Coordinates of C-alpha atoms and ligand atoms in Angstrom, one line a residue:
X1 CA 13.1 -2.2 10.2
X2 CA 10.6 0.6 10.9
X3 CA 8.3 1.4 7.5
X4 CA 5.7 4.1 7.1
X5 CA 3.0 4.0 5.0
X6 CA 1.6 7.7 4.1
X7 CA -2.1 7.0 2.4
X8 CA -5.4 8.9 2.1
X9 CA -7.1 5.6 2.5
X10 CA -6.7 2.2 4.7
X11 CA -9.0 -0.4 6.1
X12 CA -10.8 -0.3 8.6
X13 CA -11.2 3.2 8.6
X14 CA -11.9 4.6 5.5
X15 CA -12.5 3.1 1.9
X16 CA -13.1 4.2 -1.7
X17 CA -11.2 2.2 -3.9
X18 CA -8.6 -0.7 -3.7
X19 CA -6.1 1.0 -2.0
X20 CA -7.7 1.4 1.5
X21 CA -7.2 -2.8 1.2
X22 CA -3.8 -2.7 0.0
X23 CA -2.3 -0.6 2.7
X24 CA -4.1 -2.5 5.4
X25 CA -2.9 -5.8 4.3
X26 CA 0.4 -5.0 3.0
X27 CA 1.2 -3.7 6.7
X28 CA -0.6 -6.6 8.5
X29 CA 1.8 -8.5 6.8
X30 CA 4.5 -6.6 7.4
X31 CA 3.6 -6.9 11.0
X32 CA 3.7 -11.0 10.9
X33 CA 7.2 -10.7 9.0
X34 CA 8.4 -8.9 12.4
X35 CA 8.5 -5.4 10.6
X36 CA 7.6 -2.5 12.7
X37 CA 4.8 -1.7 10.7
X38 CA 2.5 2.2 10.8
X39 CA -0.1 4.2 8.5
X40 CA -0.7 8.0 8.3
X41 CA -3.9 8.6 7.5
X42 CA -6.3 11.5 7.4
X43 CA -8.3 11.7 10.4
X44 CA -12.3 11.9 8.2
X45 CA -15.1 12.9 9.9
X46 CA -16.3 8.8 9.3
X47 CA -13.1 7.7 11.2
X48 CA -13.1 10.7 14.1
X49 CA -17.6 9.5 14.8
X50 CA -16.9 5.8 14.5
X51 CA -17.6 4.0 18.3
X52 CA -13.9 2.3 17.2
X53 CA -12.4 5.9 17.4
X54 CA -13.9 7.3 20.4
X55 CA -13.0 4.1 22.5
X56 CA -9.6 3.6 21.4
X57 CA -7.5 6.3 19.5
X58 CA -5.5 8.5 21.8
X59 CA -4.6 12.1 21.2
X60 CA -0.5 11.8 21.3
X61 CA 0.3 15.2 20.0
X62 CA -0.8 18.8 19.1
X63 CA 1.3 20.2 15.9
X64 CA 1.7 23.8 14.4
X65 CA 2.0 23.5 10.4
X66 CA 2.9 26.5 8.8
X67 CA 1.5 26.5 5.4
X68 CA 2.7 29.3 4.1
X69 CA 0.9 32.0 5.7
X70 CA -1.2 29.6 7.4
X71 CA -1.0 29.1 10.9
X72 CA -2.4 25.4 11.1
X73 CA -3.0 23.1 14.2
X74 CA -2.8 19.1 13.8
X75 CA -4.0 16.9 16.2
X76 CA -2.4 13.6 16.1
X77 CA -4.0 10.7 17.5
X78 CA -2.7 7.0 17.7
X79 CA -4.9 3.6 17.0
X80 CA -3.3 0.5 17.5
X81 CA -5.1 -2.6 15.3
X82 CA -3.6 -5.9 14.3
X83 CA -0.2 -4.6 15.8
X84 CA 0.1 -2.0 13.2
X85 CA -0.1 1.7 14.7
X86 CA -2.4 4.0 12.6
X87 CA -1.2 7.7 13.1
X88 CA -4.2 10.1 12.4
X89 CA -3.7 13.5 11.1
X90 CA -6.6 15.9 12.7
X91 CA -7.8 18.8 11.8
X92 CA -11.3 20.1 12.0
X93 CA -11.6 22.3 8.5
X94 CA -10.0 19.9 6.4
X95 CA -11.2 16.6 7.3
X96 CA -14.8 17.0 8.6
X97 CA -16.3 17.0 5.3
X98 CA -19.1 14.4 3.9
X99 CA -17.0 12.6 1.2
X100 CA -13.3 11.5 1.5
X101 CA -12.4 13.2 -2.3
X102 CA -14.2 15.3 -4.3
X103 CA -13.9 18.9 -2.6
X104 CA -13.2 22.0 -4.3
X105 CA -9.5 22.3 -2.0
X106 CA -8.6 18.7 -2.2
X107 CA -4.9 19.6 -3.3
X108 CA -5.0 21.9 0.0
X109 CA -6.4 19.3 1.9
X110 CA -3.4 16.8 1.2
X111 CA -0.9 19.3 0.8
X112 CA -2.0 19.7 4.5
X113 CA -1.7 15.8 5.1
X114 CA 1.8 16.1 3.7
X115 CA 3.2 18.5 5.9
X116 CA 1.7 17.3 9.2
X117 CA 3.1 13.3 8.0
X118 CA 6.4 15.5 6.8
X119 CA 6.4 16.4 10.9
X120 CA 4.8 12.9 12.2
X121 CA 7.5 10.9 10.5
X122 CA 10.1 13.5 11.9
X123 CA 9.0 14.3 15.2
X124 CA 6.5 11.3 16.4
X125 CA 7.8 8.7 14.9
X126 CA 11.7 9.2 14.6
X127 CA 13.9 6.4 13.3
X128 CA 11.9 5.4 10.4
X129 CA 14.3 3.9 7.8
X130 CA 11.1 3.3 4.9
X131 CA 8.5 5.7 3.8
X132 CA 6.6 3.9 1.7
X133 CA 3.9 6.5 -0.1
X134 CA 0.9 5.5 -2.1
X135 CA -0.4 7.6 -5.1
X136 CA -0.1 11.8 -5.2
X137 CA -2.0 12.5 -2.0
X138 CA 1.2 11.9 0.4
X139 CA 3.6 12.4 -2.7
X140 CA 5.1 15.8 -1.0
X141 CA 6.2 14.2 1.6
X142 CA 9.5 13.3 -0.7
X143 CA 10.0 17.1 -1.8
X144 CA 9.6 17.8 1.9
X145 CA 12.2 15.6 2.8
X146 CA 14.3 16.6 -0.1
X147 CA 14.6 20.0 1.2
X148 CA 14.9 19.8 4.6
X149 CA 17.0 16.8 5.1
X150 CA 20.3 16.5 7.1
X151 CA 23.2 14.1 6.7
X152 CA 22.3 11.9 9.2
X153 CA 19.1 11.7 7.5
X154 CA 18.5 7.9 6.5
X155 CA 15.2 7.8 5.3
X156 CA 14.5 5.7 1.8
X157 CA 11.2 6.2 -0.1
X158 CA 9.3 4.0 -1.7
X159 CA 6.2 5.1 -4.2
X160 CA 3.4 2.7 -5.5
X161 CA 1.3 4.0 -7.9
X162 CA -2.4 3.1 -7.5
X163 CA -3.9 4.9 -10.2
X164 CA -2.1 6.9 -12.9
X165 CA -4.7 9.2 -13.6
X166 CA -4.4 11.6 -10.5
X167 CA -1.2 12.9 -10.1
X168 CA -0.8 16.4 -8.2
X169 CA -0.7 19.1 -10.0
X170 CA -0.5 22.8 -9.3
X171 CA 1.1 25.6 -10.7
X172 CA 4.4 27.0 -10.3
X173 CA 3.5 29.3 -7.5
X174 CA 1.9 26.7 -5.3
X175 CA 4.9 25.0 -4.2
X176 CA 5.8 27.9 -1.5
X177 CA 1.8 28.7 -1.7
X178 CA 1.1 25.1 0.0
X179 CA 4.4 23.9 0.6
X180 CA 6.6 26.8 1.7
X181 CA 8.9 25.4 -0.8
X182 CA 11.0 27.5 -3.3
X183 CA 9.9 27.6 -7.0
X184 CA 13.0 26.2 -7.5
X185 CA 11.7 22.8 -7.9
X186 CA 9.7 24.0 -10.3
X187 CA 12.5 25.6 -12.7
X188 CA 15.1 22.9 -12.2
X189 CA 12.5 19.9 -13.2
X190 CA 12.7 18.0 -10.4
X191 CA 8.7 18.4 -9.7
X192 CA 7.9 19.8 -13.0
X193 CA 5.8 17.7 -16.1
X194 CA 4.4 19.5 -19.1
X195 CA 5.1 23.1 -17.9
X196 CA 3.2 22.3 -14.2
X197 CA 4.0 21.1 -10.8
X198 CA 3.6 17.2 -10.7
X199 CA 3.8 16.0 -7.2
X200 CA 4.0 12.6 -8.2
X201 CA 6.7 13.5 -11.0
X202 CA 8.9 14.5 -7.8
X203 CA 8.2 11.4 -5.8
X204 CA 8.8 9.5 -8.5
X205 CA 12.1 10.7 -9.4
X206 CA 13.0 11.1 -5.3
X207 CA 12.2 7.7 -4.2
X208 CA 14.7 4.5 -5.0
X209 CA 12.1 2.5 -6.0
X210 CA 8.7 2.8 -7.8
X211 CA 6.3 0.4 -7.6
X212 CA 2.8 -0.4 -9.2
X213 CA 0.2 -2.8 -8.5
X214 CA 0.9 -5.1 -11.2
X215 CA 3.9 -6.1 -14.1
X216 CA 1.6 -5.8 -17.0
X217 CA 0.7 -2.3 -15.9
X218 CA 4.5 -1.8 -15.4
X219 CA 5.0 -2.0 -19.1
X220 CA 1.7 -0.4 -20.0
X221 CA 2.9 2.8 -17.9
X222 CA 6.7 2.8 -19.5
X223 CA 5.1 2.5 -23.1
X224 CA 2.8 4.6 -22.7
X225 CA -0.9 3.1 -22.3
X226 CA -2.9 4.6 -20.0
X227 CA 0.0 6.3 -18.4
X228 CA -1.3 10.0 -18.7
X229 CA 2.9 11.6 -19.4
X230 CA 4.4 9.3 -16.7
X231 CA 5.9 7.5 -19.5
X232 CA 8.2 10.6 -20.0
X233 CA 9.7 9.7 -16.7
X234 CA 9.1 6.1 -15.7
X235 CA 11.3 4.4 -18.2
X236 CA 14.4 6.4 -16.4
X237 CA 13.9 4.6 -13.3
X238 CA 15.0 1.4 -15.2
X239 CA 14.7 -2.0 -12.8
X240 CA 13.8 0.5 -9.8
X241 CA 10.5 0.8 -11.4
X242 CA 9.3 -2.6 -10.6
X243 CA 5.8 -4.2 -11.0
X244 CA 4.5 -6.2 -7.8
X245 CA 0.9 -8.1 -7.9
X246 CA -1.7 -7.2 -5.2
X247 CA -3.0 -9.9 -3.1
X248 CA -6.5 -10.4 -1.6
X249 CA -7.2 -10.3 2.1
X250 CA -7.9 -14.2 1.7
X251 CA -9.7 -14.6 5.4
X252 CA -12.1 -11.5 4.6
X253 CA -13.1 -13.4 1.4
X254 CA -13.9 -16.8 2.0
X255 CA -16.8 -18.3 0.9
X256 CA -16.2 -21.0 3.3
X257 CA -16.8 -18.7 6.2
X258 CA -18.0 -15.5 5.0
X259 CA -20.3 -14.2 8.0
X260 CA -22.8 -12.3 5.1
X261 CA -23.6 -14.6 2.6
X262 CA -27.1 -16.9 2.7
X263 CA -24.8 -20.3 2.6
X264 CA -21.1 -21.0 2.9
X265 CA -19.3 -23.2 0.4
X266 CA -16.0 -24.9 -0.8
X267 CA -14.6 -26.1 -4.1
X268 CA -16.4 -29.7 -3.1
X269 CA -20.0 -27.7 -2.6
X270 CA -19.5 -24.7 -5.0
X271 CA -22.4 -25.4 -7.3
X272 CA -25.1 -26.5 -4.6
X273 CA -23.6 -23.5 -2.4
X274 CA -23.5 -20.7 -5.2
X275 CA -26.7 -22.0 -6.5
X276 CA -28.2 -21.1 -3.0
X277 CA -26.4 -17.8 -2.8
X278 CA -28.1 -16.8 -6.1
X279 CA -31.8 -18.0 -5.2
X280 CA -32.0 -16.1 -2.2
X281 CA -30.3 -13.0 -3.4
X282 CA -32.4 -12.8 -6.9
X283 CA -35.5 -12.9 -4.8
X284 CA -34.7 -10.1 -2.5
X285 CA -33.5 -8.0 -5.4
X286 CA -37.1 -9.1 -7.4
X287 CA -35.3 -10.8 -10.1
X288 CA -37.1 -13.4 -11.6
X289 CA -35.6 -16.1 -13.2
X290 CA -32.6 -17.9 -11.1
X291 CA -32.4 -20.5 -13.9
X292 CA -30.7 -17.5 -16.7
X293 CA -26.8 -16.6 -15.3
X294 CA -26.3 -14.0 -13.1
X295 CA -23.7 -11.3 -14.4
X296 CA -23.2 -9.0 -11.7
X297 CA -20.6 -5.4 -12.5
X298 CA -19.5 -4.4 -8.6
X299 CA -17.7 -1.3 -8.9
X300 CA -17.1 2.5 -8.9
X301 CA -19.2 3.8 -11.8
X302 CA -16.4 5.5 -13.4
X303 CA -14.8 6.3 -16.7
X304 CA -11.7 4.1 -15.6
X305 CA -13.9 1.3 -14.7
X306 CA -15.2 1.4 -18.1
X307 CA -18.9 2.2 -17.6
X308 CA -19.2 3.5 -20.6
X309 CA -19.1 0.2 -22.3
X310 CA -22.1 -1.0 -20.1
X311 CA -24.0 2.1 -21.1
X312 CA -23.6 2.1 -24.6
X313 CA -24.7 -1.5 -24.6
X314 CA -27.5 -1.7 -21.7
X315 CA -30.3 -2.3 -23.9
X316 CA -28.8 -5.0 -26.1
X317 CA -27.3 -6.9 -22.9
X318 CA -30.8 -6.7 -21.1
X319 CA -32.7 -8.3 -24.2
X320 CA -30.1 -11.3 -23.8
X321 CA -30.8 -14.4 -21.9
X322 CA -29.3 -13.2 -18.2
X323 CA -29.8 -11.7 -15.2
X324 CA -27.6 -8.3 -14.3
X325 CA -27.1 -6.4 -11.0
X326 CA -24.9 -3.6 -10.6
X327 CA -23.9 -2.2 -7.2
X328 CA -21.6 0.8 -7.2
X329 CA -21.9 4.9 -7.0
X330 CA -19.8 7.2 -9.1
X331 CA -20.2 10.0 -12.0
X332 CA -24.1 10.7 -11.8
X333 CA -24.6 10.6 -15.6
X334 CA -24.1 6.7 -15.4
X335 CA -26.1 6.2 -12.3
X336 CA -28.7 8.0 -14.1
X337 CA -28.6 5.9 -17.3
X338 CA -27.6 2.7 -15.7
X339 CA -30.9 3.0 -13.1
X340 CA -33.1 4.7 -15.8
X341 CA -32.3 1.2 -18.3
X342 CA -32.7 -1.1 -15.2
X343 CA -35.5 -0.1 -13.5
X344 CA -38.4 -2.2 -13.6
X345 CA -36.9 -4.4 -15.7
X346 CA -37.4 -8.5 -14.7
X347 CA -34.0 -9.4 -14.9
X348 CA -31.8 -6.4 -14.0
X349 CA -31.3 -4.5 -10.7
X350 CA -28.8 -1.4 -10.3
X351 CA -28.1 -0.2 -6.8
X352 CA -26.8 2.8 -6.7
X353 CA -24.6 2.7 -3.4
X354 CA -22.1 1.0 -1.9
X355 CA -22.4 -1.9 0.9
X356 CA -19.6 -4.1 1.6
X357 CA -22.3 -6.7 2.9
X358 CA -24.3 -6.8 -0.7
X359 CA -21.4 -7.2 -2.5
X360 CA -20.3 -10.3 -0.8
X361 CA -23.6 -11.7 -1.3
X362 CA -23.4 -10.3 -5.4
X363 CA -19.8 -12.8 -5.3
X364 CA -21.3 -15.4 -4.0
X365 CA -24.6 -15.4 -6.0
X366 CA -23.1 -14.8 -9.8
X367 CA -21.8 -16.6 -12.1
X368 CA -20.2 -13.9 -14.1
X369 CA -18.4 -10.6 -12.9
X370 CA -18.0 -7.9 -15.9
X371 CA -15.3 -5.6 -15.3
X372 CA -14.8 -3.8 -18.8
X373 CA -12.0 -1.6 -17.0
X374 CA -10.4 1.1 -19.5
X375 CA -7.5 0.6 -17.9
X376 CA -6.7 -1.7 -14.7
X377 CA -3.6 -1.2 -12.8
X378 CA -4.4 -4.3 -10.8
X379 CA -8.4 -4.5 -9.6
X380 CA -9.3 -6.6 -6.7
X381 CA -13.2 -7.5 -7.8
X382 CA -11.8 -10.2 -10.2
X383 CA -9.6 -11.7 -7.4
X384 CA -12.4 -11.8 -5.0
X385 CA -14.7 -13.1 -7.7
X386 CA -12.1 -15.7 -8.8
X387 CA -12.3 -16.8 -4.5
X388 CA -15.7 -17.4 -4.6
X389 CA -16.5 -19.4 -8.6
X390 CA -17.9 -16.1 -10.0
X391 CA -16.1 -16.2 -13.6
X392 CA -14.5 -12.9 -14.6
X393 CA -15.4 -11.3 -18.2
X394 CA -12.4 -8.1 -18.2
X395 CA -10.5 -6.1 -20.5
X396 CA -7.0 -7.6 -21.5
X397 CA -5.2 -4.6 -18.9
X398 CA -3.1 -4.7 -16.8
X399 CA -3.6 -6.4 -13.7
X400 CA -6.8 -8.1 -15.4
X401 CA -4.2 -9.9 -17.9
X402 CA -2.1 -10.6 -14.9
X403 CA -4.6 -12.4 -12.8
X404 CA -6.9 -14.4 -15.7
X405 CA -6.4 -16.6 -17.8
X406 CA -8.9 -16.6 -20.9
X407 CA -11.0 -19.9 -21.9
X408 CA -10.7 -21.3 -25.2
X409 CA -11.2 -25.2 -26.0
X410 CA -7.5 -26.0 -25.4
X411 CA -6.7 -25.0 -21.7
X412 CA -10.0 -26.0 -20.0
X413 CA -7.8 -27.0 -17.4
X414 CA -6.3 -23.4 -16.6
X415 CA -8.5 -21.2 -17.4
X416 CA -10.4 -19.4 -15.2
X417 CA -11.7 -16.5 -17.1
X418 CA -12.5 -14.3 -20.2
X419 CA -10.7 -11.2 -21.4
X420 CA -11.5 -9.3 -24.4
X421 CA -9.9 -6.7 -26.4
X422 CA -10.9 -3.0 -25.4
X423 CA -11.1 -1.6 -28.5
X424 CA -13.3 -4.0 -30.8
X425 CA -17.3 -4.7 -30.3
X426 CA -15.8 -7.6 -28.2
X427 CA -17.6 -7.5 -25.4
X428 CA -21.2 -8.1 -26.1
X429 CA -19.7 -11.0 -27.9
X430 CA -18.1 -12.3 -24.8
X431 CA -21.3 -12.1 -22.6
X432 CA -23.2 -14.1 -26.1
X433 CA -20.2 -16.7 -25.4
X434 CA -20.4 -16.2 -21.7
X435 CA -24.4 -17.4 -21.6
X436 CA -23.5 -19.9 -24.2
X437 CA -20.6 -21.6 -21.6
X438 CA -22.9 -21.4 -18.7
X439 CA -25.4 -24.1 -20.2
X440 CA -22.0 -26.5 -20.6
X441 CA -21.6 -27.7 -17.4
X442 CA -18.9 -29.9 -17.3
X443 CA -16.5 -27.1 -18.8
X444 CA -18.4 -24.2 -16.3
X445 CA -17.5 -26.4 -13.3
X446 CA -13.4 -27.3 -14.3
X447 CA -13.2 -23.3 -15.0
X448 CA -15.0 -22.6 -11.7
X449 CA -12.7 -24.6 -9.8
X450 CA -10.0 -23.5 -11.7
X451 CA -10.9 -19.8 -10.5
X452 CA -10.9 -21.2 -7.0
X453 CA -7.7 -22.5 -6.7
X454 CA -6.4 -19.5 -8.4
X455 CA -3.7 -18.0 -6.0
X456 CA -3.9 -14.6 -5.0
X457 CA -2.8 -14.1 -1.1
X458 CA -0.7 -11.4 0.0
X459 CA 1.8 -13.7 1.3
X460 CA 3.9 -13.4 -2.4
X461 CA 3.1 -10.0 -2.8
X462 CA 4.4 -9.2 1.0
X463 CA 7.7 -11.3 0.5
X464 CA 8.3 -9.2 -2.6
X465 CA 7.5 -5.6 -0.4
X466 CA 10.1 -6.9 1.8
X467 CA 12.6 -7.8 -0.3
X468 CA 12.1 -4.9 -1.7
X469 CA 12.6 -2.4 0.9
X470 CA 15.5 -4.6 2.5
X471 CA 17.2 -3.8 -1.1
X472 CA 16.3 0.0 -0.6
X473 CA 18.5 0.0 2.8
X474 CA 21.4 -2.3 1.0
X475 CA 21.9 0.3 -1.3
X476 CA 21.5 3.3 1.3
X477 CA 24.5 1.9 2.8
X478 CA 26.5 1.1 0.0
X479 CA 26.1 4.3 -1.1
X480 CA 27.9 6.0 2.0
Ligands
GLC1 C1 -6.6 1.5 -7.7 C2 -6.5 0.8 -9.1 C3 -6.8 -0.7 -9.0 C4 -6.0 -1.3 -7.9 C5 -6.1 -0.5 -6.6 C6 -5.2 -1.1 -5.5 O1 -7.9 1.6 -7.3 O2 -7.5 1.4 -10.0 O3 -6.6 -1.3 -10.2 O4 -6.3 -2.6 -7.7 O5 -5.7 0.8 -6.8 O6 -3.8 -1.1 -5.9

């Protein structure tokens, strides 16, 4: 079997949220399971000046894309890592920029992406019988194939939504504008929502099965929560719209042999080992007192991520009896309130970047994690917090309600968590509770080893993929 991923992100290369680790260890995975296994990715300026690049990729192809009147050029290069072929799409005006997202032409930018993976899949590749697509970037690529397929044409697409919130849009005009596709599309729904083009809309109602990142934000998105109008479509894809749990890259995170913390540890060591971990990093970071808990928010500073909440309440959690440090970047007003609130402050330390190394030392030094995510469609900081006895305070969303269970005096013996209610003052109540549990030590230990043996490989998670796509195929050939 021969599957495809199309993503704007994927490890090693190139990293802004949780996806870039799904895609790269969904398809490692893949590769174990004896699938042929490949990613398209953009080719980002970080990628194209990494040593990696220059000693390994190879240049296997020079494309033309016509983008309407756009005469394009697409290099194509080829890396090979953990047997799973990365195919990256080249070209010099789209994809040398700083940042990864936040231009002024992103939808041009992956409307290009779409049409050079459209001609990858079709002409590099060849034979591919998955195309597996995550979020709106590489959503076209469905339309594309729509329209120019043949009957011998035995592709079958699969889409996994990541995040809900960006979906494609443009207006009626832009599907021949970046596409060379007739508006069409447009007037007979298939890529239409609320009165605009909705690349995601299409790929949702082209592919045979839609995935998301977890079952409870399954539901969430058919009823409604958080879903932002995808609710208008996704309850029509009925059992094809199916829920599937991320895993964790369970060798990455390890505290047992994580190459960046100050000492390694096991369930056997965890509180000798963590309480290491936290000494050394609260002095480098100047905080003062190692003897208060250690909550610790390690994420993009975002609306979604549920910043706000911290904001509103940063000078009431700082007067309580803890230790906070923050490491993330995102919309500037909350860097500027979170740092302005933290600075100088004895027992709080916002660092406004991010550093994969810092952050597993953050794991492996707290004892809480705070993620007051609005919504959640899976998140991957509670699962590596869970790995390494850092207990997770969340939001009752999604993936979040999926992955934690929630202390109270009965279930000491599965809980490894606490989740709160979005909407009520919850959440300052929950840290009070939080500080309160930490000075019980007999029921802080059973819950931190309870988060340790928490499962969360991608072994399930993989199995299900492939299950999954073998279904997509079954039906493919029923259906002829
Ligand atoms: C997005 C979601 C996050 C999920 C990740 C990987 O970043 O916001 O919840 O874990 O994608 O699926």
């Amino acid at each position: 079997m021969k599957v495809v991923m199309v993503s704007s992100e994927a490890l090693p290369f190139c990293k802004v949220g949780g996806l870039a680790d799904v895609v790269y260890s969904l398809s490692k995975k893949l590769v174990i399971n004896k699938i042929n296994a490949s990613i398209i990715l953009p080719l980002y300026k970080c990628i194209k000046e990494s040593q990696g690049f220059k000693d390994n990729a190879r240049l296997i192809s020079t494309l033309n894309i016509d983008m309407a009147w756009r005469k394009l050029s697409c290099d194509v290069y080829c890396y090979e890592i953990n047997n799973v072929t990365y195919y990256l799409i080249g070209n010099e005006y789209y994809f040398s920029r700083k940042d990864i997202y936040g231009e002024n032409d992103d939808f041009e930018r992956f409307a290009f992406f779409s049409l050079a993976s459209y001609k990858v899949i079709k002409e590099v590749i060849k034979k591919v019988d998955i195309v597996h697509i995550h979020d709106w970037q590489g959503a076209a690529v469905s339309l594309l194939h729509h329209h120019y397929k043949d009957r011998n044409d035995n592709i079958r697409f699969m889409l996994t939504i990541h995040n809900p919130a960006f979906q494609g849009i443009c207006d009626r005009n832009d599907l021949w504008n970046y596409f060379n596709l007739p508006e069409y599309y447009f007037d007979n729904g298939l890529a239409r929502l609320d009165d605009k083009v909705n690349l995601l809309k299409a790929a949702i109602c082209l592919s045979d099965i839609v995935t998301t990142v977890s079952p409870t934000h399954r539901d969430e998105l058919r009823r409604g929560i958080s879903s932002y109008g995808l609710e208008k479509i996704l309850p029509s894809k009925g059992t094809d719209f199916v829920g599937v749990l991320n895993g964790l890259d369970t060798k990455e995170f390890n505290p047992t042999t994580d190459r960046y913390i100050y000492a390694n540890y096991n369930k056997d060591n965890v509180n000798i080992g963590k309480k290491t971990n936290k000494e050394k990093l609260m002095e480098e970071l100047g905080l003062k007192d190692p003897n208060k808990p250690l909550f610790c928010i390690i994420s993009r500073l975002t609306h979604q991520k549920g910043i706000s909440f911290i904001v509103n309440n940063i000078q009431k959690l700082l007067k309580l009896d803890l230790n906070l440090v923050i490491l993330g970047k995102g919309e500037k007003d909350f860097e500027n309130q979170l740092s302005f609130y933290c600075d100088s402050k004895e027992n709080a330390c916002c660092l406004l970047k991010y550093s994969n190394e810092l952050a597993h030392k953050i794991y492996a030094a707290s004892d809480f994690l705070l993620m007051p995510s609005k919504y959640e469609p899976c998140g991957i900081a509670q699962l590596i917090a869970l790995r390494y006895g850092t207990i997770p305070i969340a939001s009752k969303v999604g993936g979040l309600k999926d992955t934690i269970v929630s202390y109270n005096t009965l279930n000491d013996d599965i809980a490894n968590g606490l989740l709160f209610n979005f909407d009520d003052d919850n959440f300052l109540l929950n840290v009070i509770f939080a500080i309160d549990l930490y000075s019980k030590k007999r029921i802080m230990s059973k819950i931190i080893h309870n988060a340790m043996n928490s499962s969360s490989s991608w072994t399930k998670a993989s199995k299900e993929y492939i299950r999954l796509y073998r279904q997509m195929i079954q039906k493919n050939k029923l259906s002829k």
